[in-house]
Coordinates of C-alpha atoms and ligand atoms in Angstrom, one line a residue:
X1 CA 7.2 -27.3 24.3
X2 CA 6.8 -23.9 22.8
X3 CA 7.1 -22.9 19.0
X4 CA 10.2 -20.7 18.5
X5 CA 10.0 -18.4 16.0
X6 CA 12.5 -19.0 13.5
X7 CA 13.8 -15.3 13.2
X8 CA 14.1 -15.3 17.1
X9 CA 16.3 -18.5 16.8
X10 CA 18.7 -17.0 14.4
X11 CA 18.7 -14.2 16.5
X12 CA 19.0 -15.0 19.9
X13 CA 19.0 -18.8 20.5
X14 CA 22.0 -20.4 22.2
X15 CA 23.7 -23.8 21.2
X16 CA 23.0 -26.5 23.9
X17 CA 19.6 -25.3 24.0
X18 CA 17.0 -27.4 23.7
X19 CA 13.8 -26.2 21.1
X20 CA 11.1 -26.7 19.1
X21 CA 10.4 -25.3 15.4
X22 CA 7.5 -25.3 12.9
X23 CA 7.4 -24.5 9.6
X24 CA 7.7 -25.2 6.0
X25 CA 10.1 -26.9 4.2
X26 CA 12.1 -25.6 1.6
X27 CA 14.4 -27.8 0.2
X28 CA 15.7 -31.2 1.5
X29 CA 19.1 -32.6 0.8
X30 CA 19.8 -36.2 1.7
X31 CA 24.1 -37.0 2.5
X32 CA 25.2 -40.3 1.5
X33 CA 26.3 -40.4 5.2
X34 CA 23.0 -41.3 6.9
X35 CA 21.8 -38.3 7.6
X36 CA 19.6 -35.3 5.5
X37 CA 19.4 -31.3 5.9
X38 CA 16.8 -29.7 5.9
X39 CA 16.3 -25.7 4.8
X40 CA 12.9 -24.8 7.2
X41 CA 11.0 -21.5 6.8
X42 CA 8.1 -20.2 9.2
X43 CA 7.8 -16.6 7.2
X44 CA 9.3 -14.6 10.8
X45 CA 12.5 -13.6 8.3
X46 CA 14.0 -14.2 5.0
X47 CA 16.3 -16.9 6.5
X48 CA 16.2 -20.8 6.6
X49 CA 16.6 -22.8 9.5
X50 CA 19.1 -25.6 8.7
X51 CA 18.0 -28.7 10.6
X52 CA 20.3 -32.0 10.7
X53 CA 18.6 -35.1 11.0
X54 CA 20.4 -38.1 11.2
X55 CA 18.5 -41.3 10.1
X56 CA 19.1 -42.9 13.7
X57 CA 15.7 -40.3 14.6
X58 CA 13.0 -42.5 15.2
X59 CA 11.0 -43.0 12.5
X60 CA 13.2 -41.3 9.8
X61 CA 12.9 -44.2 6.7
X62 CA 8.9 -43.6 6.8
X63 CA 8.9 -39.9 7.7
X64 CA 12.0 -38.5 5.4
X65 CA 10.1 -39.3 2.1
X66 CA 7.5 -36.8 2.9
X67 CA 9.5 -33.7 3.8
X68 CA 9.8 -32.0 0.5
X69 CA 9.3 -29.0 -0.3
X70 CA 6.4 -27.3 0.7
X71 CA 5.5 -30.1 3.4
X72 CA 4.9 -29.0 6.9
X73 CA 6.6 -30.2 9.7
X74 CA 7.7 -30.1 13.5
X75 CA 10.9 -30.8 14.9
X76 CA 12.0 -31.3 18.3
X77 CA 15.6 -31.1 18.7
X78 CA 19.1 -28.8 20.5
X79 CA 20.6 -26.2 18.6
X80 CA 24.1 -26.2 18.0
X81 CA 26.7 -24.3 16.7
X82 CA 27.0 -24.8 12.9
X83 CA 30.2 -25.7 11.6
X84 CA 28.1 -24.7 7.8
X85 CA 29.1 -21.2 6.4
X86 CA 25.9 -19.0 6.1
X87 CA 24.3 -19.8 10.1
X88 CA 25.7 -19.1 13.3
X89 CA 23.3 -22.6 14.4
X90 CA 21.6 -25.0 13.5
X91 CA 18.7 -27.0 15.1
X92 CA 19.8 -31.1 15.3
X93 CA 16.5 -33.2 15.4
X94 CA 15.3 -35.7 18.4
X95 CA 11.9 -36.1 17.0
X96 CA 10.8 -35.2 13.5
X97 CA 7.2 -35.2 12.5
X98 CA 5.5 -34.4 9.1
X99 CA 2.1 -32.5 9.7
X100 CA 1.3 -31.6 6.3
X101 CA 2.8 -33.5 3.2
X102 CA 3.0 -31.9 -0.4
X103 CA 3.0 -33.8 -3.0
X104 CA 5.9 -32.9 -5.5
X105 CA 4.0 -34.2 -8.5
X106 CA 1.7 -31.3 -7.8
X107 CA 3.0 -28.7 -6.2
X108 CA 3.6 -25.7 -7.9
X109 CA 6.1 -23.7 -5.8
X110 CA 9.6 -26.0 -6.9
X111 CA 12.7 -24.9 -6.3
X112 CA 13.1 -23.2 -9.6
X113 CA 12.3 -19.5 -9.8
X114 CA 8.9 -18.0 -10.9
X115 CA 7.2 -15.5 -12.9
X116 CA 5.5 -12.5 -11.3
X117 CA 2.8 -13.8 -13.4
X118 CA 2.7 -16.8 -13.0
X119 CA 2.7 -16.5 -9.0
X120 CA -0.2 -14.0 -9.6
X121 CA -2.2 -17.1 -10.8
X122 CA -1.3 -18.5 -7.0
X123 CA -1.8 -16.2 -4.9
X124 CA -2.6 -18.1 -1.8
X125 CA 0.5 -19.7 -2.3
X126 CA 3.0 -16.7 -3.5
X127 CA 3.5 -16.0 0.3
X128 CA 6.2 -19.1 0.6
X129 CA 8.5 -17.4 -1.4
X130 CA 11.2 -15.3 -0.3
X131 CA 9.7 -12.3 -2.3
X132 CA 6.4 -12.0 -1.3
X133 CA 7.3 -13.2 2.3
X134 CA 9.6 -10.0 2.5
X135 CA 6.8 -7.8 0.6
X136 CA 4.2 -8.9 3.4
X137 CA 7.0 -8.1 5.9
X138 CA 7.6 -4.7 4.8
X139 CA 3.8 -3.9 4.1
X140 CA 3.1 -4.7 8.0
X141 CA 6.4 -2.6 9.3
X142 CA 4.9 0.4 6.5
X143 CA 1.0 0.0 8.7
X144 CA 2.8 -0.1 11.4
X145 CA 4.8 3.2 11.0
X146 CA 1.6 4.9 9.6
X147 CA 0.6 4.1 12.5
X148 CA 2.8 5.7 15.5
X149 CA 3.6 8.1 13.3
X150 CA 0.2 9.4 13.8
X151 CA -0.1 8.4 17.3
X152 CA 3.1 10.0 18.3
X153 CA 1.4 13.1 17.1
X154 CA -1.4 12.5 18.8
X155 CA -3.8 11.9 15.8
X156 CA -7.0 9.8 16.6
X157 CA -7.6 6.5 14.7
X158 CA -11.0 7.4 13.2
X159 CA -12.7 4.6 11.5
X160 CA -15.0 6.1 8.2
X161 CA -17.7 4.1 6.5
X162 CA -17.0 2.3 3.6
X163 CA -20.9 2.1 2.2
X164 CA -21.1 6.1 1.5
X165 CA -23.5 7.6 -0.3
X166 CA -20.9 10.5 -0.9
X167 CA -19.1 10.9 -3.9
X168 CA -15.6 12.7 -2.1
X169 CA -13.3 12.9 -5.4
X170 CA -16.9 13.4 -7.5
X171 CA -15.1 11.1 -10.3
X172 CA -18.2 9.1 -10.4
X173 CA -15.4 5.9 -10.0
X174 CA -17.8 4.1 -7.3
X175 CA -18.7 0.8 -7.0
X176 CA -22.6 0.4 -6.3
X177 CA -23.7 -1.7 -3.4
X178 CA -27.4 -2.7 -3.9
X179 CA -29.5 -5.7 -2.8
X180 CA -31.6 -4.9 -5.8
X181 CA -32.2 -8.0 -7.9
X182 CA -30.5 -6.6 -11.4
X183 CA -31.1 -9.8 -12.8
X184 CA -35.2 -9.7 -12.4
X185 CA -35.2 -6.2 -13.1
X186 CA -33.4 -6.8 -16.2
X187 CA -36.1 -9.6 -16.8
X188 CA -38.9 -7.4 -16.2
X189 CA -37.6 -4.3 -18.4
X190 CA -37.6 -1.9 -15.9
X191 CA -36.8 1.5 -17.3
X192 CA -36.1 3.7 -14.2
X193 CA -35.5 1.5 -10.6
X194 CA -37.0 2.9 -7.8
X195 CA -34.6 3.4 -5.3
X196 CA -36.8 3.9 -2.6
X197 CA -36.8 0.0 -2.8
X198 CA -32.9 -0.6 -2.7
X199 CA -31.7 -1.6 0.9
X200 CA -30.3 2.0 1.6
X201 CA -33.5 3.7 0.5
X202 CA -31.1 5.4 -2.0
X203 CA -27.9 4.7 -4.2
X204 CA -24.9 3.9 -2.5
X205 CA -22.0 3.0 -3.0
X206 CA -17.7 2.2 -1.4
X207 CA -16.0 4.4 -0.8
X208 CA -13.5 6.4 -2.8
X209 CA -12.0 8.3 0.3
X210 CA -13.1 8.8 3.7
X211 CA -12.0 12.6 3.8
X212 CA -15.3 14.0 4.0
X213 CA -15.8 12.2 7.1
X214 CA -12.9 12.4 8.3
X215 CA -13.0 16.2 8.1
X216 CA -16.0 16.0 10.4
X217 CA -14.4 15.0 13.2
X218 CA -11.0 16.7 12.7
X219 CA -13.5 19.8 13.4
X220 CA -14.3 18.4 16.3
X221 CA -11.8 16.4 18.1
X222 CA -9.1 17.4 16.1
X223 CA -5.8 16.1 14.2
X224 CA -7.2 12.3 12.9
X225 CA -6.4 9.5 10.2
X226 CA -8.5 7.0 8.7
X227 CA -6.8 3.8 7.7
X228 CA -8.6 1.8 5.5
X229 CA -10.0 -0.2 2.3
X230 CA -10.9 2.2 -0.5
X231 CA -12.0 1.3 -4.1
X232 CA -11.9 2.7 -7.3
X233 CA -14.0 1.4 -10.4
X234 CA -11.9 3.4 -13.0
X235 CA -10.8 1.5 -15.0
X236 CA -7.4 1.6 -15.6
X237 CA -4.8 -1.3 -16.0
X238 CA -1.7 0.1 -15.3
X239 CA 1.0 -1.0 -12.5
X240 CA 0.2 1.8 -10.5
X241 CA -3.8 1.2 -9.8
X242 CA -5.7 -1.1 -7.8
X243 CA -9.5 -1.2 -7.8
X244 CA -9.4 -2.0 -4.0
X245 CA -6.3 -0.4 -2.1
X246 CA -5.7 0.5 1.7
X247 CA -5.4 4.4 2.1
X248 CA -4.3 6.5 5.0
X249 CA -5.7 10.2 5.2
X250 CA -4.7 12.7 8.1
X251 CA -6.7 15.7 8.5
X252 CA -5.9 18.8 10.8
X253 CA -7.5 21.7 11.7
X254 CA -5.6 24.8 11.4
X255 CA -3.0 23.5 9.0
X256 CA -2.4 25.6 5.6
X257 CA -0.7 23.8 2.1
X258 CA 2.8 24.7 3.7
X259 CA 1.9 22.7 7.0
X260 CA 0.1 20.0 5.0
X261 CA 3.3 19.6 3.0
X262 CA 5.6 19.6 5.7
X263 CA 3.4 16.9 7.2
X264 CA 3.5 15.0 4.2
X265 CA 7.8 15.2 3.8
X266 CA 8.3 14.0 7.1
X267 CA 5.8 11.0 6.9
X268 CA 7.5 9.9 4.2
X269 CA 10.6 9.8 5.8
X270 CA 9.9 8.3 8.8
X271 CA 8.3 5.8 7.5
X272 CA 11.3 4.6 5.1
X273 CA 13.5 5.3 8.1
X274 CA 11.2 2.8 10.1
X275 CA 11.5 0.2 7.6
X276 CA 15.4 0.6 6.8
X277 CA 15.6 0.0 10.6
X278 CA 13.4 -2.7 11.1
X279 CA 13.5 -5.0 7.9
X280 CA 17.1 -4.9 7.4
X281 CA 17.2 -8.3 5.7
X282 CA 14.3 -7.8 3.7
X283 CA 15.7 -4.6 2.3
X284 CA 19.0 -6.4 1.4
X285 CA 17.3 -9.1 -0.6
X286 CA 14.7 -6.2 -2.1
X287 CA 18.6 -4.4 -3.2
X288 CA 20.0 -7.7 -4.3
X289 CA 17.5 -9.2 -6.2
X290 CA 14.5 -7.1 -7.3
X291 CA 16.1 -3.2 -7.8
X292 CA 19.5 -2.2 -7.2
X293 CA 18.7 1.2 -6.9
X294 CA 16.3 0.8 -3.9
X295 CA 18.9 1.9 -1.7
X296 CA 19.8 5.2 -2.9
X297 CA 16.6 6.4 -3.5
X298 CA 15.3 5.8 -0.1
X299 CA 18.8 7.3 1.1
X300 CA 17.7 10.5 -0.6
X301 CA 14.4 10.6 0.7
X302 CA 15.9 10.3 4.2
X303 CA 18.9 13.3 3.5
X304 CA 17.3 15.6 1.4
X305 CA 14.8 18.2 1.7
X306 CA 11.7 17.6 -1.1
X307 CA 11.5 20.1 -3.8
X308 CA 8.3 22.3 -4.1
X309 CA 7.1 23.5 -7.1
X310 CA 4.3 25.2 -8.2
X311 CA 2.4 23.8 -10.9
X312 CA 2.6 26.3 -13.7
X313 CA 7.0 25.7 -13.0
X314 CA 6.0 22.3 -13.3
X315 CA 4.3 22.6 -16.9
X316 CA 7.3 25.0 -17.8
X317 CA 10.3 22.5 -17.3
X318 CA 8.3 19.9 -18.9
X319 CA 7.3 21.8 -22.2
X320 CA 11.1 23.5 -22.4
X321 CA 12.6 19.6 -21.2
X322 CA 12.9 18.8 -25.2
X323 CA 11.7 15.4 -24.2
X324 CA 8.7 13.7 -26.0
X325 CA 5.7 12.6 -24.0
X326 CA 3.2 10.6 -25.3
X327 CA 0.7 13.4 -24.3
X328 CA 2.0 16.6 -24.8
X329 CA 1.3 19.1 -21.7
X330 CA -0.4 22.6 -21.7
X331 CA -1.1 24.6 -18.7
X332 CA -4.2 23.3 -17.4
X333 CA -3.3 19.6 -18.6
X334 CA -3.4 16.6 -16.0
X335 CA -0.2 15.4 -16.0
X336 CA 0.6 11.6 -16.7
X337 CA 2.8 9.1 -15.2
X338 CA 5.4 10.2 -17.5
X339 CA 5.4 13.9 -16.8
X340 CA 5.4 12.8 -13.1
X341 CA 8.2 10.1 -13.1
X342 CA 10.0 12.7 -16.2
X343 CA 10.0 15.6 -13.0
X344 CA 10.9 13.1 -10.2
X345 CA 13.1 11.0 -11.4
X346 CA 15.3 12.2 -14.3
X347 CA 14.6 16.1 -13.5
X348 CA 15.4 16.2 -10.2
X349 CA 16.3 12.8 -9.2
X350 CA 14.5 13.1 -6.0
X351 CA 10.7 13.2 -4.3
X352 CA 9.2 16.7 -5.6
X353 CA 5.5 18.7 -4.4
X354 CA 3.9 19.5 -6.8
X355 CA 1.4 22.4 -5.7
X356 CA -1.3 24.8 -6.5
X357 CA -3.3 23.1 -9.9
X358 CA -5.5 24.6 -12.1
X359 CA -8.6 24.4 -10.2
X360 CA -10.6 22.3 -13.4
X361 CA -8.3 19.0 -12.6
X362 CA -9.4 19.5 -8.9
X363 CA -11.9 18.5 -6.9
X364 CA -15.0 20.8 -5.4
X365 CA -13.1 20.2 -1.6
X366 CA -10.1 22.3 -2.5
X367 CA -9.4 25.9 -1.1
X368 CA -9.5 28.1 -4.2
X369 CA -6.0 30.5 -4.4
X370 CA -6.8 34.5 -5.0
X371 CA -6.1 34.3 -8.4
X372 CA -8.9 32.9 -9.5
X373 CA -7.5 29.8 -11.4
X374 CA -5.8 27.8 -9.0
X375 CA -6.5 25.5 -5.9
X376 CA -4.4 24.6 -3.1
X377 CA -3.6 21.1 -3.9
X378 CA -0.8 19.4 -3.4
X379 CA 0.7 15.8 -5.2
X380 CA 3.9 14.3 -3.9
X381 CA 5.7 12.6 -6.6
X382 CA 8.6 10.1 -5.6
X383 CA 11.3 8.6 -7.8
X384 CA 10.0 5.0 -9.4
X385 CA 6.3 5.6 -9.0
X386 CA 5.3 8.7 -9.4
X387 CA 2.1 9.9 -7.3
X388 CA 2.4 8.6 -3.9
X389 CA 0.3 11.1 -2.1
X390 CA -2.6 14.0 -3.0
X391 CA -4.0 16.5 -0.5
X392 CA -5.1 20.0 -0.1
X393 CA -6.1 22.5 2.4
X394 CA -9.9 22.7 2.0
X395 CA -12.1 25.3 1.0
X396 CA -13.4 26.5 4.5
X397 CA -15.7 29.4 3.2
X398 CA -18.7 28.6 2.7
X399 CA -20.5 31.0 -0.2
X400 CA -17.3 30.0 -2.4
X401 CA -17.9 26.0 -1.8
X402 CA -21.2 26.1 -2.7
X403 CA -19.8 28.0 -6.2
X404 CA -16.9 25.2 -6.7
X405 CA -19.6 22.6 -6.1
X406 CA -21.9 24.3 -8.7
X407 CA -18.8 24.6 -11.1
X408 CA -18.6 20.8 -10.5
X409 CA -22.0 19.6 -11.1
X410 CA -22.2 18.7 -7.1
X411 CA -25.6 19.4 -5.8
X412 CA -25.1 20.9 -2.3
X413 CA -28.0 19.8 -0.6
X414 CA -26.9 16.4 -1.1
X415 CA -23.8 17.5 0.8
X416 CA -26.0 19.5 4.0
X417 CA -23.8 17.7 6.5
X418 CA -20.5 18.8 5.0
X419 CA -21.2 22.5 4.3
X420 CA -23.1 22.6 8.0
X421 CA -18.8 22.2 8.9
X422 CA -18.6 25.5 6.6
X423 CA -21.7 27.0 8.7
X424 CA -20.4 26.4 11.8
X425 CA -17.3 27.3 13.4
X426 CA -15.6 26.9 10.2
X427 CA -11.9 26.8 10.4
X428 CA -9.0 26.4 7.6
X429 CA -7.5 22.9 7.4
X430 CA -6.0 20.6 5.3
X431 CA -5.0 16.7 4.6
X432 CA -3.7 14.6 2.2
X433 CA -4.3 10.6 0.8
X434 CA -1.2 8.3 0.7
X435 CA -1.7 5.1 -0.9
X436 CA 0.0 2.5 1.2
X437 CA 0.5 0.4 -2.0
X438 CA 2.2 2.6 -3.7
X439 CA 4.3 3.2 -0.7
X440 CA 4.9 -1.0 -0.6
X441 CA 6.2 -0.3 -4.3
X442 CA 8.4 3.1 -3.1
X443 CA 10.3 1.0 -0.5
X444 CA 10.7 -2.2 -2.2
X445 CA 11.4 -1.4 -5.6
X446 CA 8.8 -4.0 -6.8
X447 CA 7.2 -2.9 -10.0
X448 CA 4.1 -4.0 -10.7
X449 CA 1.3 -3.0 -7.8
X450 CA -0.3 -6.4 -8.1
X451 CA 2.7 -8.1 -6.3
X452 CA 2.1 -5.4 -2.9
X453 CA -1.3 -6.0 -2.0
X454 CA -2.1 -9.6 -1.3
X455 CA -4.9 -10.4 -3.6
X456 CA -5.1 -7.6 -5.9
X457 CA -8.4 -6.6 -7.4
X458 CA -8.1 -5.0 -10.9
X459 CA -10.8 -5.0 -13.7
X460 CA -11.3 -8.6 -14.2
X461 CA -9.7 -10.0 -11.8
X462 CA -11.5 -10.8 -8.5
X463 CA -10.0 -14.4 -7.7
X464 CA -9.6 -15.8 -4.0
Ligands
4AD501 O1 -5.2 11.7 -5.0 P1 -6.3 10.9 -4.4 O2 -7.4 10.5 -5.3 O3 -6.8 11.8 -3.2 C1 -7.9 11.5 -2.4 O4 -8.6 10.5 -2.4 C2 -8.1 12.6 -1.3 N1 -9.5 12.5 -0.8 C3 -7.1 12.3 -0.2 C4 -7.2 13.4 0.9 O5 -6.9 14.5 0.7 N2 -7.6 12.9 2.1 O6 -5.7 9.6 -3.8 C5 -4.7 9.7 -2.8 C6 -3.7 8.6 -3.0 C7 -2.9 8.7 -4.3 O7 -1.9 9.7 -4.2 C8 -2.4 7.3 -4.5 O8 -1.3 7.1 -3.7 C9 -3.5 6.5 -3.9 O9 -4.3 7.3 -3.1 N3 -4.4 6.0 -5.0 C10 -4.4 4.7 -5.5 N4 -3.6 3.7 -5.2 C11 -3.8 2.5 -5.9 N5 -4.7 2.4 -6.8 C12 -5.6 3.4 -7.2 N6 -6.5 3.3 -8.1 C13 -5.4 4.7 -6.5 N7 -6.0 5.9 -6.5 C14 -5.4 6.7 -5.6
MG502 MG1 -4.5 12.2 -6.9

């Protein structure tokens, strides 16, 4: 017989019929009346299956023992109406078999509730609860969005390497992939390493963005996304930063900072649109449980235009807020988290562009405005998390490139193949980076960045 999926059962399955379900168990109840129910979860939704099982199944004295929680089992059986409040059936066992005990002396995942923290310590087992179950739902309905978002567009896919020996945000945050032994060189006291001999023939490292590439071929074959892994060795231990995270960049041809941003607004929307629609019961437990106020921001995003605001405004309402920061702001400052989340969410109360930087916070890419101090980047800042997205239209000129990469201690003959774009048939255009964690976190309400990705990597933690 085939598996039903559980959320297809709740859905759509019809009493009398006959089925058969896998899964995990959640909790076990045994009625003094010769019979025991049993709450059965398979990760398709947020919702149990309640099984009946009467002790006239064969078998059930040695099998029921072992169906605790976190035990794996199959059931053969006919759905029935349920006469329980809370499900419209419920599945009433023929056959029960136990394919996967747990032992309750050692499991960890008991029916009390758990830390963030303490979860984190088990991750490969954090995915049986109802949170993270409805965070990996919502993360694949977000890759999914990004996804015919673009393809309803008619952006290509484009897959960019993530061993580069390109520094794109010129941060110097890489990671360094060698085959070098460090540990013999160290032995030896080698004072310069000759990296003639490292597998590449020079340094490399992953990627911090596959822009550059990415801009390659959207001179070329036009509007394209990468979709991908991306790391980051700064070293920051915040809630908001991974050292590995999954990043989406478009990149068109012929779009200025006004097309970029519109681009941007409307992604965000439909992909919180996409997700209101399809996780529906994940959303109601995200509103329920983890942050009452999920709803209404995402409500906003979806009725209300974004605010744009130039930079220097920016610094304005910030330094005349009468607020303290922990860094105070000049123009020509990087702004913080707070400054961010202070514009966003208490300010405006609602996702804000931030555009047109000082051109010394930016890097080399960025198309440099007339007057000399300013670049055409953009930020979009959204309520609870501040910096979702960056982007810019690029510099397309080619004598003033070469300048900003001088300015930013960028050699450009290590970059031939990028300002070759500038040489020929160069074109304006523009893109952006959205951070599909930080997205998880928008839509969700979750807090800490670490709970969004499924085994997050941040200094000193590697595990799994
Ligand atoms: O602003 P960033 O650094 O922009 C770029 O990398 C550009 N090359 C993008 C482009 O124009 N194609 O990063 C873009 C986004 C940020 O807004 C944030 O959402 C996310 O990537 N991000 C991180 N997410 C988690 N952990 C980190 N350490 C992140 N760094 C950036
Ligand atoms: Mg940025």
């Amino acid at each position: 017989m085939p598996v039903t999926r559980i959320a297809t059962l709740l859905r759509d399955g019809q009493p009398g019929t006959t089925i058969n379900a896998r899964g995990w168990v959640r909790t076990r109840r045994d009625s003094k009346n010769g019979f025991s129910f049993i709450e059965l979860n398979d990760g398709s939704c947020m919702k149990n299956l309640q099984i009946v099982v009467e002790n006239s199944v064969p078998g059930y004295e040695d099998s029921i023992r072992s169906v605790t929680t976190g035990a794996s089992i199959s059931v053969d059986g006919v759905l029935k109406e349920s006469p329980g409040k809370g499900q419209r059936i419920e599945l009433h066992a023929t056959t029960l078999l136990v394919l996967g005990a747990a032992d309750p002396q050692t499991y960890p995942l008991q029916k009390k509730g758990h830390t963030f923290e303490f979860l984190r310590d088990i991750a490969h087992l954090r995915p049986r609860t109802n949170t993270f179950g409805a965070v990996a739902r919502v993360r694949n309905r977000i890759s999914w969005s990004i996804h015919s978002f673009f393809q309803n567009r008619g952006f290509l896919y484009l897959n960019t390497p993530i061993i580069t020996t390109s520094d794109c945000e010129g941060a110097g945050e890489m990671f360094q992939v060698t085959t070098l032994d460090l540990a013999m060189l160290a032995r030896k006291q080698i004072e310069s390493i000759d990296w003639k001999q490292d597998f590449f023939g020079k340094p490399a490292s992953l990627t911090v963005s596959g822009q550059l590439e990415a801009e390659t071929y959207a001179t070329a074959i036009g509007d394209c996304y990468t979709f991908g892994p991306t790391f980051r060795a700064e070293n920051s231990n915040t809630t908001r930063h991974l050292a590995e995270f999954w990043m989406v960049e478009p990149e068109m041809p012929f779009y200025d900072l006004e097309d970029n941003m519109a681009l941007a607004e409307s992604f965000i929307r439909t992909m919180v649109s996409d997700v209101l629609e399809h996780c529906a019961e994940d959303m109601e437990f995200f509103s329920q449980r983890i942050d009452q106020g999920v709803m209404a921001r995402l409500e906003t995003i979806r009725s209300k235009d974004f605010i744009r605001l130039p930079y220097t405004e920016a610094i304005e309402i910030i330094r005349n807020s009468g607020r303290k920061f922990d860094y105070a702001v000049e123009w020509g400052s990087d702004l913080q988290t707070e400054h961010e989340r202070f514009l966003t969410e208490e300010h405006f109360g609602q996702p804000v562009i931030l555009f047109n930087y000082p051109r010394t916070l930016k890097p080399f890419y960025m198309r440099c405005n007339e007057d000399g101090k300013t670049v055409r980047a953009m930020d979009v800042l959204v309520p609870g998390v501040g910096e979702i997205i960056g982007g810019s239209q690029r510099e397309e000129r080619l004598d003033v490139l070469v300048q900003r990469m001088g300015e930013c201690h960028l050699n450009p003959d290590d970059y031939w193949w990028y300002t070759d774009l500038r040489k020929y048939g160069t074109v304006p255009h523009s893109g952006f980076g959205l951070g599909l964690e930080r997205a998880v976190l928008l839509i969700t309400g979750m807090t800490n960045i670490r709970d969004v990705i499924p085994f997050p990597r941040t200094p000193g933690h590697a595990d799994f």
